[in-house]
Amino acid sequence: MDIRHLQYFIEVARFQSFTKAAEHLFISQPTISKMIKNLEEDLGVELFERTRKKVILTDAGRLILMQAKTIDKAFENLNTQLNDLLGLKKGHIRVGLPPIMDAEQIINIIGGFHARHPHITYQLVEDGAKRIEENILQEELDVGITVLPTQEDKFDHFFLLSEELEVILPPAHPLAGRKQIRLEELKDDSFILFSKDFVLNDRITSSCKEAGFIPKVISESSQWDFIGKMIASNLGISILPKSVARLLTQDVKRLKVIQPTIAWELAIIWPKTQYISYATKEWLTYTQDRLSIE
């Protein structure tokens, strides 16, 4: 038995299919079937109950899966720490980015770090701030960008940026000719918001409640450009960060929000208690230095 046996076993259990696991691992189905058979022979138990449509873990399989995941994670951590010993000749950084921000600044920072350390690779994952925080705690991401305040007991962070939010209206809206608007004036409008995985959804809803009404949400999306298209088609209105509102190419109107003003602060976060790779630590230091001079 070697680590690949356990890794293949984990993937078959995850997909409940030899075929799908083989496709995910870019190997042939006979290869993965043989590896699982060898593992069963080594352990002296059947790991899966085979049916026509899927494979199901046996009681022994469920027990071994828990231990296999622990061993696989320990092996991954060992490789990470060995990479640290090699300095920055190798490394991989997983960064969570909310799609509701203009990513140009952070991409430029990653580009500058890459120029110094060309052998470091990156995985950029777009998701809502809530999901980014969850994925960091589950060790699926190394760092991420989220909305302040964050969970101080779980994350360390440093400030990234602050900006106001703007109301986005279709050109035919009765208030489209204004330069600024009180939030309470939108109480009868239909809102198009980011989904509930996004902290912005909570921020807008709480601001509307502060203004005396609950927003009537007719649609939610995870893509700011799609929201812009829906607004241009007179389906409703939205509230977006100023940097994102500037990127909209549709024929829409942008208004400053007053009474109350709505703003947000973004920060880069990483876990307080989990292992942080050397490459990630160096990237965090580099990023903080870049932000201090920009």
Short mmCIF file of C-alpha atoms in Angstrom, two decimals:
data_model
loop_
_atom_site.label_atom_id
_atom_site.label_comp_id
_atom_site.label_asym_id
_atom_site.label_seq_id
_atom_site.Cartn_x
_atom_site.Cartn_y
_atom_site.Cartn_z
CA MET A 1 0.00 0.00 0.00
CA ASP A 2 1.20 3.53 -0.77
CA ILE A 3 -0.35 6.98 -0.52
CA ARG A 4 -1.82 6.73 -4.03
CA HIS A 5 -4.01 3.80 -2.97
CA LEU A 6 -5.57 5.95 -0.27
CA GLN A 7 -5.90 8.99 -2.55
CA TYR A 8 -7.67 6.93 -5.22
CA PHE A 9 -9.93 5.39 -2.57
CA ILE A 10 -10.88 8.87 -1.31
CA GLU A 11 -11.80 10.00 -4.83
CA VAL A 12 -13.94 6.93 -5.55
CA ALA A 13 -15.77 7.49 -2.25
CA ARG A 14 -16.22 11.16 -3.11
CA PHE A 15 -17.72 10.56 -6.56
CA GLN A 16 -19.39 7.22 -5.70
CA SER A 17 -18.15 6.10 -9.09
CA PHE A 18 -14.99 4.47 -10.43
CA THR A 19 -15.55 6.12 -13.82
CA LYS A 20 -15.94 9.67 -12.47
CA ALA A 21 -13.01 9.26 -10.07
CA ALA A 22 -10.81 8.01 -12.91
CA GLU A 23 -11.80 10.97 -15.09
CA HIS A 24 -11.04 13.41 -12.27
CA LEU A 25 -7.63 11.81 -11.68
CA PHE A 26 -6.87 11.53 -15.44
CA ILE A 27 -6.25 7.80 -15.24
CA SER A 28 -8.04 4.81 -16.77
CA GLN A 29 -10.89 3.06 -14.99
CA PRO A 30 -9.11 -0.34 -14.99
CA THR A 31 -6.14 1.29 -13.25
CA ILE A 32 -8.21 2.75 -10.44
CA SER A 33 -10.24 -0.47 -10.10
CA LYS A 34 -7.04 -2.48 -9.73
CA MET A 35 -5.67 -0.04 -7.13
CA ILE A 36 -8.85 -0.31 -5.04
CA LYS A 37 -8.82 -4.12 -5.36
CA ASN A 38 -5.19 -4.20 -4.16
CA LEU A 39 -6.11 -1.96 -1.22
CA GLU A 40 -8.99 -4.25 -0.26
CA GLU A 41 -6.68 -7.25 -0.40
CA ASP A 42 -4.04 -5.51 1.74
CA LEU A 43 -6.63 -4.53 4.35
CA GLY A 44 -8.59 -7.78 4.19
CA VAL A 45 -11.98 -6.05 3.87
CA GLU A 46 -14.35 -4.89 1.15
CA LEU A 47 -14.44 -1.10 0.95
CA PHE A 48 -17.34 -0.67 -1.47
CA GLU A 49 -20.63 -2.30 -2.22
CA ARG A 50 -20.87 -2.27 -6.02
CA THR A 51 -24.28 -1.56 -7.60
CA ARG A 52 -25.22 -0.92 -11.20
CA LYS A 53 -25.50 2.85 -10.78
CA LYS A 54 -22.94 3.70 -8.09
CA VAL A 55 -20.63 2.33 -5.45
CA ILE A 56 -21.46 2.69 -1.75
CA LEU A 57 -19.05 2.56 1.16
CA THR A 58 -19.31 -0.45 3.42
CA ASP A 59 -19.10 -0.02 7.20
CA ALA A 60 -15.39 -0.85 6.98
CA GLY A 61 -15.04 1.58 4.07
CA ARG A 62 -16.55 4.45 6.08
CA LEU A 63 -14.17 3.76 8.96
CA ILE A 64 -11.13 3.60 6.70
CA LEU A 65 -12.19 6.73 4.77
CA MET A 66 -11.90 8.83 7.93
CA GLN A 67 -8.37 7.59 8.55
CA ALA A 68 -7.42 7.85 4.87
CA LYS A 69 -8.37 11.55 4.82
CA THR A 70 -6.26 12.17 7.93
CA ILE A 71 -3.26 10.38 6.38
CA ASP A 72 -3.68 12.20 3.06
CA LYS A 73 -3.83 15.59 4.82
CA ALA A 74 -0.73 14.74 6.86
CA PHE A 75 1.09 13.78 3.66
CA GLU A 76 0.02 17.07 2.04
CA ASN A 77 1.27 19.03 5.06
CA LEU A 78 4.57 17.13 4.93
CA ASN A 79 5.04 18.11 1.28
CA THR A 80 4.17 21.72 2.08
CA GLN A 81 6.68 21.92 4.91
CA LEU A 82 9.37 20.27 2.79
CA ASN A 83 8.70 22.89 0.10
CA ASP A 84 9.29 25.52 2.76
CA LEU A 85 12.73 24.09 3.38
CA LEU A 86 13.50 24.64 -0.29
CA GLY A 87 12.71 28.34 0.04
CA LEU A 88 10.57 29.85 -2.70
CA LYS A 89 11.72 27.60 -5.52
CA LYS A 90 8.34 25.88 -5.27
CA GLY A 91 4.96 26.66 -3.81
CA HIS A 92 1.26 27.12 -4.52
CA ILE A 93 -1.03 29.82 -3.14
CA ARG A 94 -4.83 29.53 -3.16
CA VAL A 95 -6.55 32.93 -3.03
CA GLY A 96 -10.27 33.56 -2.59
CA LEU A 97 -11.60 36.64 -4.41
CA PRO A 98 -15.17 38.01 -4.24
CA PRO A 99 -16.39 38.67 -7.80
CA ILE A 100 -18.04 41.85 -6.52
CA MET A 101 -14.75 43.76 -6.47
CA ASP A 102 -12.49 45.24 -9.12
CA ALA A 103 -9.65 42.71 -8.96
CA GLU A 104 -7.13 44.86 -10.86
CA GLN A 105 -5.25 45.94 -7.73
CA ILE A 106 -4.83 42.45 -6.30
CA ILE A 107 -3.94 40.99 -9.72
CA ASN A 108 -1.21 43.62 -10.10
CA ILE A 109 0.16 42.65 -6.69
CA ILE A 110 0.19 38.96 -7.64
CA GLY A 111 1.94 39.90 -10.89
CA GLY A 112 4.65 41.77 -9.00
CA PHE A 113 5.21 38.85 -6.63
CA HIS A 114 5.32 36.45 -9.58
CA ALA A 115 8.08 38.55 -11.20
CA ARG A 116 10.18 37.96 -8.08
CA HIS A 117 9.23 34.31 -7.62
CA PRO A 118 8.31 32.87 -11.03
CA HIS A 119 8.08 29.26 -9.81
CA ILE A 120 5.23 29.97 -7.40
CA THR A 121 1.82 28.99 -8.83
CA TYR A 122 -1.61 30.39 -7.96
CA GLN A 123 -5.21 29.29 -7.82
CA LEU A 124 -7.68 32.21 -7.83
CA VAL A 125 -11.16 31.19 -6.68
CA GLU A 126 -14.13 33.55 -7.06
CA ASP A 127 -16.78 33.26 -4.35
CA GLY A 128 -18.77 35.23 -1.81
CA ALA A 129 -17.02 36.46 1.34
CA LYS A 130 -18.95 34.04 3.56
CA ARG A 131 -17.92 31.05 1.45
CA ILE A 132 -14.32 32.30 1.26
CA GLU A 133 -14.11 32.37 5.05
CA GLU A 134 -15.58 28.86 5.26
CA ASN A 135 -13.13 27.53 2.68
CA ILE A 136 -10.14 29.01 4.52
CA LEU A 137 -11.22 27.33 7.75
CA GLN A 138 -11.69 24.06 5.84
CA GLU A 139 -8.16 24.46 4.42
CA GLU A 140 -9.41 24.68 0.84
CA LEU A 141 -7.98 28.22 0.51
CA ASP A 142 -4.83 29.76 1.98
CA VAL A 143 -5.89 33.42 2.03
CA GLY A 144 -8.88 35.42 0.89
CA ILE A 145 -10.49 38.82 0.61
CA THR A 146 -13.51 39.48 2.79
CA VAL A 147 -15.62 42.31 4.15
CA LEU A 148 -14.81 43.81 7.54
CA PRO A 149 -15.58 43.16 10.30
CA THR A 150 -14.42 39.56 10.15
CA GLN A 151 -14.22 36.85 12.82
CA GLU A 152 -11.30 38.11 14.92
CA ASP A 153 -11.03 34.84 16.85
CA LYS A 154 -10.53 32.82 13.67
CA PHE A 155 -8.67 35.11 11.26
CA ASP A 156 -5.75 37.50 11.13
CA HIS A 157 -6.09 40.29 8.59
CA PHE A 158 -4.81 43.55 7.20
CA PHE A 159 -6.77 46.33 5.53
CA LEU A 160 -7.08 46.32 1.73
CA LEU A 161 -9.46 49.11 0.69
CA SER A 162 -12.55 51.13 1.57
CA GLU A 163 -15.14 52.47 -0.83
CA GLU A 164 -18.69 53.77 -1.05
CA LEU A 165 -21.55 51.90 -2.65
CA GLU A 166 -23.67 53.43 -5.40
CA VAL A 167 -27.27 52.96 -6.51
CA ILE A 168 -27.53 51.68 -10.09
CA LEU A 169 -30.74 52.64 -11.94
CA PRO A 170 -32.08 52.03 -15.45
CA PRO A 171 -32.13 55.22 -17.58
CA ALA A 172 -35.94 55.30 -17.57
CA HIS A 173 -36.17 55.35 -13.78
CA PRO A 174 -37.95 58.49 -12.47
CA LEU A 175 -34.95 59.33 -10.26
CA ALA A 176 -32.26 58.63 -12.88
CA GLY A 177 -31.60 62.34 -13.45
CA ARG A 178 -30.50 62.90 -9.86
CA LYS A 179 -26.87 62.93 -8.61
CA GLN A 180 -27.67 61.55 -5.18
CA ILE A 181 -30.54 59.75 -3.54
CA ARG A 182 -31.85 58.95 -0.08
CA LEU A 183 -32.16 55.23 0.45
CA GLU A 184 -35.77 55.53 1.68
CA GLU A 185 -36.74 56.83 -1.79
CA LEU A 186 -36.13 53.32 -3.15
CA LYS A 187 -38.62 51.57 -0.85
CA ASP A 188 -41.04 50.82 -3.71
CA ASP A 189 -38.38 49.61 -6.17
CA SER A 190 -37.48 46.03 -7.07
CA PHE A 191 -33.90 45.12 -6.06
CA ILE A 192 -31.44 42.86 -7.87
CA LEU A 193 -28.82 41.77 -5.33
CA PHE A 194 -25.87 39.47 -5.01
CA SER A 195 -26.80 36.11 -3.50
CA LYS A 196 -26.87 35.44 0.23
CA ASP A 197 -23.33 33.97 0.12
CA PHE A 198 -22.17 37.58 -0.23
CA VAL A 199 -21.81 39.87 2.77
CA LEU A 200 -22.94 42.73 0.50
CA ASN A 201 -26.42 41.20 0.51
CA ASP A 202 -26.53 41.53 4.32
CA ARG A 203 -25.05 45.05 4.21
CA ILE A 204 -27.67 46.34 1.76
CA THR A 205 -30.56 44.64 3.56
CA SER A 206 -29.53 46.07 6.94
CA SER A 207 -29.06 49.57 5.45
CA CYS A 208 -32.55 49.43 3.93
CA LYS A 209 -34.01 48.37 7.27
CA GLU A 210 -32.19 51.31 8.87
CA ALA A 211 -33.90 53.54 6.28
CA GLY A 212 -37.29 52.13 7.29
CA PHE A 213 -38.07 49.41 4.76
CA ILE A 214 -37.26 45.84 3.72
CA PRO A 215 -36.04 45.65 0.10
CA LYS A 216 -38.23 43.79 -2.37
CA VAL A 217 -35.72 41.41 -4.01
CA ILE A 218 -36.83 40.07 -7.37
CA SER A 219 -33.57 38.41 -8.38
CA GLU A 220 -30.15 37.41 -7.07
CA SER A 221 -26.95 36.75 -9.00
CA SER A 222 -23.27 36.11 -8.37
CA GLN A 223 -22.12 38.10 -11.43
CA TRP A 224 -22.00 41.90 -11.37
CA ASP A 225 -22.07 42.21 -15.17
CA PHE A 226 -25.27 40.12 -15.32
CA ILE A 227 -26.82 42.39 -12.69
CA GLY A 228 -25.90 45.37 -14.90
CA LYS A 229 -27.65 43.80 -17.89
CA MET A 230 -30.80 43.13 -15.87
CA ILE A 231 -30.87 46.76 -14.67
CA ALA A 232 -30.40 48.06 -18.23
CA SER A 233 -33.40 45.90 -19.21
CA ASN A 234 -35.56 47.66 -16.59
CA LEU A 235 -35.90 44.58 -14.39
CA GLY A 236 -34.94 46.46 -11.24
CA ILE A 237 -32.23 48.43 -9.44
CA SER A 238 -29.15 47.49 -7.45
CA ILE A 239 -26.47 48.82 -5.12
CA LEU A 240 -22.86 48.06 -6.04
CA PRO A 241 -19.36 49.09 -4.94
CA LYS A 242 -18.18 52.21 -6.76
CA SER A 243 -15.21 50.44 -8.38
CA VAL A 244 -17.50 47.75 -9.82
CA ALA A 245 -20.17 50.26 -10.89
CA ARG A 246 -17.51 52.01 -13.02
CA LEU A 247 -16.97 48.77 -14.94
CA LEU A 248 -20.57 48.46 -16.10
CA THR A 249 -20.77 48.90 -19.87
CA GLN A 250 -24.57 48.91 -20.01
CA ASP A 251 -26.64 52.08 -20.30
CA VAL A 252 -27.34 52.61 -16.60
CA LYS A 253 -27.26 55.54 -14.16
CA ARG A 254 -25.07 55.73 -11.04
CA LEU A 255 -26.19 57.75 -8.01
CA LYS A 256 -24.53 58.50 -4.68
CA VAL A 257 -26.41 57.09 -1.68
CA ILE A 258 -27.13 59.39 1.25
CA GLN A 259 -29.10 59.02 4.48
CA PRO A 260 -27.60 56.59 5.21
CA THR A 261 -24.41 56.44 3.19
CA ILE A 262 -23.35 52.85 2.52
CA ALA A 263 -19.71 51.84 2.43
CA TRP A 264 -17.65 48.73 2.91
CA GLU A 265 -14.10 47.85 3.89
CA LEU A 266 -12.24 44.89 2.43
CA ALA A 267 -9.38 43.03 4.08
CA ILE A 268 -7.05 40.15 3.28
CA ILE A 269 -7.51 37.34 5.80
CA TRP A 270 -5.73 34.12 6.73
CA PRO A 271 -6.36 31.58 9.52
CA LYS A 272 -5.04 32.22 13.02
CA THR A 273 -4.38 28.63 14.08
CA GLN A 274 -3.69 26.66 10.89
CA TYR A 275 -0.36 26.06 9.19
CA ILE A 276 0.59 28.80 6.69
CA SER A 277 3.05 27.83 3.97
CA TYR A 278 6.27 29.78 3.54
CA ALA A 279 5.17 30.95 0.08
CA THR A 280 1.89 32.27 1.50
CA LYS A 281 3.68 34.08 4.34
CA GLU A 282 6.04 35.73 1.87
CA TRP A 283 3.14 36.76 -0.37
CA LEU A 284 1.31 38.29 2.59
CA THR A 285 4.42 40.26 3.57
CA TYR A 286 4.94 41.43 -0.01
CA THR A 287 1.28 42.42 -0.37
CA GLN A 288 1.27 44.39 2.88
CA ASP A 289 4.42 46.22 1.80
CA ARG A 290 2.92 47.06 -1.60
CA LEU A 291 -0.29 48.39 -0.05
CA SER A 292 1.67 50.61 2.33
CA ILE A 293 3.27 52.53 -0.56
CA GLU A 294 0.32 52.68 -2.98
#
